[in-house]
Short mmCIF file of C-alpha atoms and ligand atoms in Angstrom, two decimals:
data_model
loop_
_atom_site.label_atom_id
_atom_site.label_comp_id
_atom_site.label_asym_id
_atom_site.label_seq_id
_atom_site.Cartn_x
_atom_site.Cartn_y
_atom_site.Cartn_z
CA MET Y 642 -111.66 -73.25 94.10
CA ALA Y 643 -108.15 -75.27 95.05
CA LEU Y 644 -105.31 -74.03 96.95
CA GLU Y 645 -101.86 -73.31 95.08
CA LEU Y 646 -99.67 -75.58 97.28
CA ASP Y 647 -95.72 -75.42 96.75
CA ALA Y 648 -93.78 -78.61 96.47
CA ARG Y 649 -93.02 -78.22 100.01
CA GLN Y 650 -96.38 -78.29 101.10
CA ARG Y 651 -97.16 -81.33 99.24
CA ALA Y 652 -94.58 -83.44 100.33
CA MET Y 653 -95.78 -82.39 103.39
CA LEU Y 654 -99.21 -83.76 102.81
CA GLU Y 655 -98.08 -86.81 101.57
CA GLU Y 656 -95.92 -87.54 104.48
CA MET Y 657 -98.96 -87.35 106.78
CA HIS Y 658 -100.95 -89.75 104.23
CA VAL Y 659 -103.23 -86.58 102.92
CA ARG Y 660 -103.50 -86.75 99.33
CA VAL Y 661 -104.93 -83.23 98.16
CA TRP Y 662 -107.29 -82.69 94.70
CA TRP Y 663 -106.67 -79.87 92.55
CA PRO Y 664 -107.39 -79.79 88.91
CA GLN Y 665 -105.82 -80.84 86.15
CA ALA Y 666 -106.06 -78.69 83.44
CA PRO Y 667 -108.42 -79.45 81.19
CA ALA Y 668 -110.17 -81.50 84.14
CA VAL Y 669 -113.44 -83.76 83.94
CA VAL Y 670 -114.61 -83.34 87.33
CA PRO Y 671 -117.21 -85.89 87.83
CA ALA Y 672 -120.57 -84.75 89.21
CA GLU Y 673 -121.61 -84.83 92.39
CA PRO Y 674 -125.35 -85.15 93.91
CA PRO Y 675 -126.37 -81.74 95.07
CA ALA Y 676 -124.99 -81.84 98.82
CA ALA Y 677 -126.83 -79.21 101.79
CA VAL Y 678 -123.21 -78.39 102.55
CA ALA Y 679 -120.77 -78.24 99.53
CA ALA Y 680 -117.11 -78.29 101.04
CA PRO Y 681 -115.04 -75.71 98.55
CA VAL Y 682 -112.35 -78.98 97.90
CA ALA Y 683 -113.55 -82.09 96.52
CA PRO Y 684 -112.43 -85.06 99.22
CA PRO Y 685 -109.65 -87.04 98.47
CA PRO Y 686 -109.45 -90.99 98.03
CA ALA Y 687 -109.03 -92.59 101.38
CA VAL Y 688 -105.53 -94.19 101.54
CA ALA Y 689 -105.93 -97.06 103.42
CA ARG Y 690 -102.42 -97.42 106.21
CA PRO Y 691 -102.29 -98.55 109.90
CA ALA Y 692 -103.01 -95.75 112.64
CA PRO Y 693 -100.40 -94.51 114.61
CA VAL Y 694 -100.93 -95.63 118.21
CA VAL Y 695 -102.47 -92.96 120.39
CA ALA Y 696 -101.80 -92.32 123.91
CA ALA Y 697 -105.41 -90.18 124.51
CA ALA Y 698 -108.58 -91.05 122.93
CA MET Y 699 -110.94 -88.68 121.63
CA PRO Y 700 -113.06 -87.78 123.98
CA VAL Y 701 -116.89 -87.73 122.76
CA ALA Y 702 -119.26 -86.17 123.91
CA ALA Y 703 -121.95 -87.76 126.22
CA VAL Y 704 -124.78 -85.10 126.94
CA PRO Y 705 -125.60 -82.16 125.25
CA LEU Y 706 -123.62 -79.28 126.10
CA SER Y 707 -127.32 -77.43 125.81
CA ALA Y 708 -128.08 -78.12 128.80
CA THR Y 709 -124.87 -76.24 130.13
CA VAL Y 710 -125.29 -74.24 133.45
CA PRO Y 711 -124.74 -71.33 133.55
CA ALA Y 712 -121.57 -69.72 135.56
CA ASP Y 713 -122.55 -67.50 138.25
CA ASP Y 714 -123.54 -64.07 136.54
CA GLY Y 715 -120.56 -61.43 139.18
CA ARG Y 716 -117.83 -64.44 137.90
CA ALA Y 717 -118.34 -64.08 134.72
CA ALA Y 718 -119.13 -60.65 134.20
CA ALA Y 719 -115.68 -60.14 135.95
CA ILE Y 720 -113.59 -62.18 133.23
CA ALA Y 721 -115.09 -60.63 130.54
CA ALA Y 722 -113.51 -57.29 131.99
CA MET Y 723 -110.31 -58.58 132.16
CA ASP Y 724 -107.27 -57.66 130.46
CA TRP Y 725 -105.04 -60.27 128.72
CA SER Y 726 -102.46 -60.15 132.00
CA ALA Y 727 -105.71 -60.53 134.83
CA LEU Y 728 -106.92 -62.96 132.23
CA GLN Y 729 -103.90 -65.58 132.26
CA LEU Y 730 -103.30 -65.05 136.20
CA SER Y 731 -107.44 -65.70 136.80
CA VAL Y 732 -107.09 -69.06 134.85
CA ALA Y 733 -103.20 -69.97 136.42
CA GLY Y 734 -105.24 -69.87 140.01
CA CYS Y 735 -108.82 -70.61 138.86
CA GLU Y 736 -110.40 -73.45 141.36
CA ALA Y 737 -114.20 -72.67 140.04
CA CYS Y 738 -114.78 -76.45 139.16
CA LYS Y 739 -113.29 -79.32 140.78
CA LEU Y 740 -110.59 -80.11 138.00
CA CYS Y 741 -108.59 -78.00 139.60
CA GLY Y 742 -108.08 -80.85 142.18
CA THR Y 743 -106.47 -82.73 140.22
CA ARG Y 744 -104.59 -80.69 137.52
CA LYS Y 745 -100.89 -80.33 137.78
CA ASN Y 746 -100.68 -77.37 135.60
CA THR Y 747 -103.44 -75.41 134.03
CA VAL Y 748 -103.38 -74.92 129.69
CA PHE Y 749 -104.49 -71.08 129.01
CA GLY Y 750 -103.30 -71.22 125.62
CA VAL Y 751 -100.28 -71.24 122.99
CA GLY Y 752 -99.60 -68.79 120.64
CA PRO Y 753 -97.10 -66.62 118.77
CA VAL Y 754 -96.26 -64.70 122.26
CA ALA Y 755 -95.67 -66.61 125.18
CA PRO Y 756 -98.45 -66.44 127.63
CA GLY Y 757 -97.53 -63.85 130.64
CA ALA Y 758 -97.50 -61.14 127.76
CA ASP Y 759 -99.10 -58.11 128.78
CA ALA Y 760 -101.22 -57.92 125.60
CA PRO Y 761 -103.00 -60.84 123.58
CA PRO Y 762 -100.50 -61.45 120.22
CA ARG Y 763 -101.70 -60.46 116.90
CA VAL Y 764 -103.22 -64.08 115.26
CA ASP Y 765 -105.37 -64.71 112.53
CA TRP Y 766 -106.69 -68.21 113.45
CA LEU Y 767 -107.99 -69.68 116.80
CA ILE Y 768 -107.86 -73.16 116.94
CA VAL Y 769 -110.29 -74.62 119.65
CA GLY Y 770 -110.00 -78.00 121.34
CA GLU Y 771 -111.65 -79.98 123.92
CA ALA Y 772 -109.42 -79.87 127.02
CA PRO Y 773 -105.72 -80.94 128.20
CA GLY Y 774 -104.37 -84.34 127.97
CA GLU Y 775 -101.93 -86.04 130.13
CA GLN Y 776 -99.02 -84.35 128.20
CA GLU Y 777 -100.76 -81.15 128.30
CA ASP Y 778 -101.13 -80.74 131.95
CA LEU Y 779 -97.98 -82.05 132.37
CA ARG Y 780 -96.03 -78.80 130.18
CA GLY Y 781 -99.10 -76.77 130.43
CA GLU Y 782 -99.23 -76.20 126.61
CA PRO Y 783 -102.30 -77.46 124.53
CA PHE Y 784 -101.86 -79.68 121.32
CA VAL Y 785 -98.50 -81.40 122.39
CA GLY Y 786 -97.57 -85.12 121.55
CA GLN Y 787 -98.56 -86.70 117.83
CA ALA Y 788 -101.93 -85.05 118.14
CA GLY Y 789 -100.15 -81.53 118.37
CA LYS Y 790 -97.90 -82.34 115.76
CA LEU Y 791 -100.55 -83.69 113.15
CA LEU Y 792 -102.05 -80.65 113.87
CA ASP Y 793 -98.83 -78.67 113.14
CA ASN Y 794 -97.93 -79.77 110.89
CA MET Y 795 -101.90 -79.93 108.97
CA LEU Y 796 -101.87 -76.16 109.63
CA ARG Y 797 -98.30 -75.88 108.22
CA ALA Y 798 -99.57 -77.23 105.10
CA VAL Y 799 -102.00 -74.21 104.77
CA GLY Y 800 -99.11 -71.67 105.92
CA VAL Y 801 -99.99 -71.45 109.58
CA SER Y 802 -98.15 -71.27 113.13
CA ARG Y 803 -98.93 -71.25 116.31
CA HIS Y 804 -95.40 -69.89 117.27
CA GLY Y 805 -95.61 -67.42 114.47
CA GLU Y 806 -91.71 -67.96 113.30
CA VAL Y 807 -92.39 -69.11 109.99
CA ARG Y 808 -91.48 -66.51 107.86
CA GLY Y 809 -95.02 -64.82 105.95
CA ALA Y 810 -97.14 -67.85 108.16
CA GLN Y 811 -100.42 -66.82 109.53
CA ALA Y 812 -100.84 -67.04 113.12
CA ALA Y 813 -102.32 -69.02 115.22
CA PHE Y 814 -103.17 -69.10 118.75
CA ILE Y 815 -104.25 -72.83 120.23
CA VAL Y 816 -107.07 -73.19 123.50
CA ASN Y 817 -109.52 -75.88 124.50
CA VAL Y 818 -112.76 -75.72 126.12
CA LEU Y 819 -111.57 -76.85 129.41
CA LYS Y 820 -108.25 -75.10 130.86
CA CYS Y 821 -107.30 -77.76 133.59
CA ARG Y 822 -107.32 -81.90 132.56
CA PRO Y 823 -110.34 -83.99 133.48
CA PRO Y 824 -108.45 -87.11 135.26
CA GLY Y 825 -108.47 -90.42 132.99
CA ASN Y 826 -108.95 -88.31 130.02
CA ARG Y 827 -112.74 -88.71 130.59
CA ASN Y 828 -115.30 -86.47 128.79
CA PRO Y 829 -115.90 -83.13 130.78
CA ALA Y 830 -118.73 -82.68 133.05
CA LEU Y 831 -121.71 -80.28 132.39
CA ASP Y 832 -120.58 -77.95 135.22
CA GLU Y 833 -116.45 -77.97 133.93
CA VAL Y 834 -117.61 -76.80 130.61
CA ALA Y 835 -119.49 -73.90 132.41
CA GLN Y 836 -116.93 -72.66 134.89
CA CYS Y 837 -114.72 -72.71 132.27
CA GLU Y 838 -116.70 -70.88 129.31
CA PRO Y 839 -115.86 -67.20 130.19
CA PHE Y 840 -112.49 -67.62 129.87
CA LEU Y 841 -112.94 -69.10 126.34
CA LYS Y 842 -115.01 -66.04 125.53
CA ARG Y 843 -112.54 -63.83 127.20
CA GLN Y 844 -109.77 -65.05 125.17
CA ILE Y 845 -111.96 -65.03 122.09
CA ALA Y 846 -112.97 -61.16 122.77
CA LEU Y 847 -109.24 -60.47 123.36
CA LEU Y 848 -107.93 -62.05 120.57
CA GLN Y 849 -110.11 -61.41 118.05
CA PRO Y 850 -109.00 -63.77 115.59
CA ARG Y 851 -110.30 -63.94 111.74
CA LEU Y 852 -111.54 -67.17 112.20
CA ILE Y 853 -112.04 -70.16 114.55
CA LEU Y 854 -111.46 -73.81 113.62
CA ALA Y 855 -113.37 -75.68 116.16
CA VAL Y 856 -112.06 -79.04 116.44
CA GLY Y 857 -114.10 -82.15 117.87
CA ARG Y 858 -117.62 -82.34 119.19
CA PHE Y 859 -116.89 -80.20 122.36
CA ALA Y 860 -115.53 -77.68 121.16
CA VAL Y 861 -118.58 -77.24 118.45
CA GLN Y 862 -121.10 -77.81 120.98
CA SER Y 863 -119.68 -75.07 123.26
CA LEU Y 864 -119.01 -72.52 120.35
CA LEU Y 865 -122.13 -73.37 117.86
CA ALA Y 866 -124.63 -73.80 121.14
CA GLY Y 867 -125.95 -70.55 120.80
CA SER Y 868 -126.23 -70.37 117.30
CA VAL Y 869 -126.87 -73.67 115.81
CA PRO Y 870 -130.09 -75.36 117.91
CA ASP Y 871 -129.77 -78.46 117.51
CA VAL Y 872 -125.87 -79.12 117.42
CA GLN Y 873 -125.97 -81.39 120.16
CA THR Y 874 -127.75 -83.99 118.22
CA GLN Y 875 -125.95 -83.68 114.80
CA PRO Y 876 -122.73 -85.99 114.19
CA LEU Y 877 -119.99 -84.01 113.70
CA GLY Y 878 -119.61 -84.97 110.20
CA ARG Y 879 -122.65 -83.08 109.30
CA LEU Y 880 -122.28 -80.04 110.86
CA ARG Y 881 -118.68 -79.92 108.41
CA GLY Y 882 -118.81 -77.73 105.34
CA LYS Y 883 -120.42 -74.77 106.65
CA VAL Y 884 -118.96 -71.44 108.43
CA TYR Y 885 -120.61 -70.57 111.24
CA ARG Y 886 -120.22 -67.26 113.47
CA TYR Y 887 -119.47 -67.07 117.16
CA GLU Y 888 -119.54 -63.34 118.11
CA GLY Y 889 -119.27 -62.19 113.95
CA VAL Y 890 -116.13 -64.23 113.65
CA PRO Y 891 -116.51 -67.03 111.06
CA VAL Y 892 -116.18 -70.72 112.67
CA VAL Y 893 -115.15 -73.73 110.44
CA VAL Y 894 -116.13 -77.12 112.27
CA SER Y 895 -113.15 -80.31 111.70
CA TYR Y 896 -112.48 -83.51 113.39
CA HIS Y 897 -110.33 -83.46 116.73
CA PRO Y 898 -106.33 -84.13 115.71
CA ALA Y 899 -106.06 -87.38 118.53
CA TYR Y 900 -109.89 -88.75 116.18
CA LEU Y 901 -107.56 -88.38 112.72
CA LEU Y 902 -104.63 -90.32 113.89
CA ARG Y 903 -107.07 -93.29 114.75
CA SER Y 904 -108.93 -92.54 111.30
CA LEU Y 905 -106.75 -92.04 108.59
CA PRO Y 906 -110.07 -91.80 106.30
CA GLU Y 907 -110.95 -88.66 108.08
CA LYS Y 908 -107.41 -87.07 107.41
CA ALA Y 909 -109.14 -86.17 103.74
CA LYS Y 910 -112.22 -84.36 105.07
CA ALA Y 911 -110.00 -82.35 107.76
CA TRP Y 912 -107.93 -81.16 104.81
CA ALA Y 913 -110.69 -80.19 102.76
CA ASP Y 914 -111.75 -78.24 106.45
CA LEU Y 915 -108.71 -76.25 106.15
CA CYS Y 916 -109.15 -75.54 102.80
CA LEU Y 917 -112.80 -73.69 103.86
CA ALA Y 918 -111.34 -72.06 106.39
CA MET Y 919 -108.69 -70.64 104.02
CA GLU Y 920 -111.35 -69.89 101.47
CA THR Y 921 -113.02 -67.83 104.36
CA LEU Y 922 -110.36 -65.79 105.64
CA ARG Y 923 -109.24 -65.00 101.40
CA SER Y 924 -112.92 -63.98 100.98
CA PRO Y 925 -113.85 -60.48 101.11
S1 SF4 Q 2479 -111.04 -75.98 133.93
FE1 SF4 Q 2479 -111.86 -74.14 133.63
S2 SF4 Q 2479 -112.99 -73.87 135.19
FE2 SF4 Q 2479 -112.46 -75.55 136.14
S3 SF4 Q 2479 -111.06 -75.04 137.65
FE3 SF4 Q 2479 -109.59 -75.81 135.41
S4 SF4 Q 2479 -109.62 -73.14 134.73
FE4 SF4 Q 2479 -111.23 -73.12 136.56
#
């Protein structure tokens, strides 16, 4: 089933160099070999164009997150009981791992309601990335710069906005697994992920999104470590195309926007992931 796109959405995708497939009537769709996981939309052909320069490289997990050391039970339990305001304050003042010594700002997340509000916003989507980069650290907001622009454009193409200001748009909240920037954009360390994980867990519990889009390996491993036994050893590409669950919330796996900026052919796959997410939201 293909998404219904209007002229503006199609133009937006063309601008992003994402070519979208949808059936022409009468369409003859070539048979494809059976796959373990069927994507709802056939991937369009890749467009060979030079990739834009990306300031931040897409970090790749060097060590499986399954080895993550659990955060202190008492601290995790206290975070699990926090309301939205307390959670924001707790992140802002957190010194639970060494990243507090090098960050300029904590990056709680961004959504249709400015951080600081007493109650979590009502959102349909939660986008989970990895960690703040240099610009995110400076501004205290996730996914800014070129990667953020690409993410916003792709979300807008399916009628989703982080700010919720677009009429009729579904609202998205955007977070990272880590709330502080690893120096030099290095990979997150196991203890850092372990200490920060309770914040993400509580954000999800309070936001109650209808769907989680996990972008990049660290987000996927963090969210699916408890339900997909071999998630640490599987390439991200193999994990795509399925709908997983985190605390009952459907999870769709996709590539990190920073990686997409360097790898144009994967943009088409990311578009298919968004289509899967849309289909999942539409299903009863
Ligand atoms: S990365 Fe997370 S656990 Fe570490 S200091 Fe920042 S908020 Fe605390």
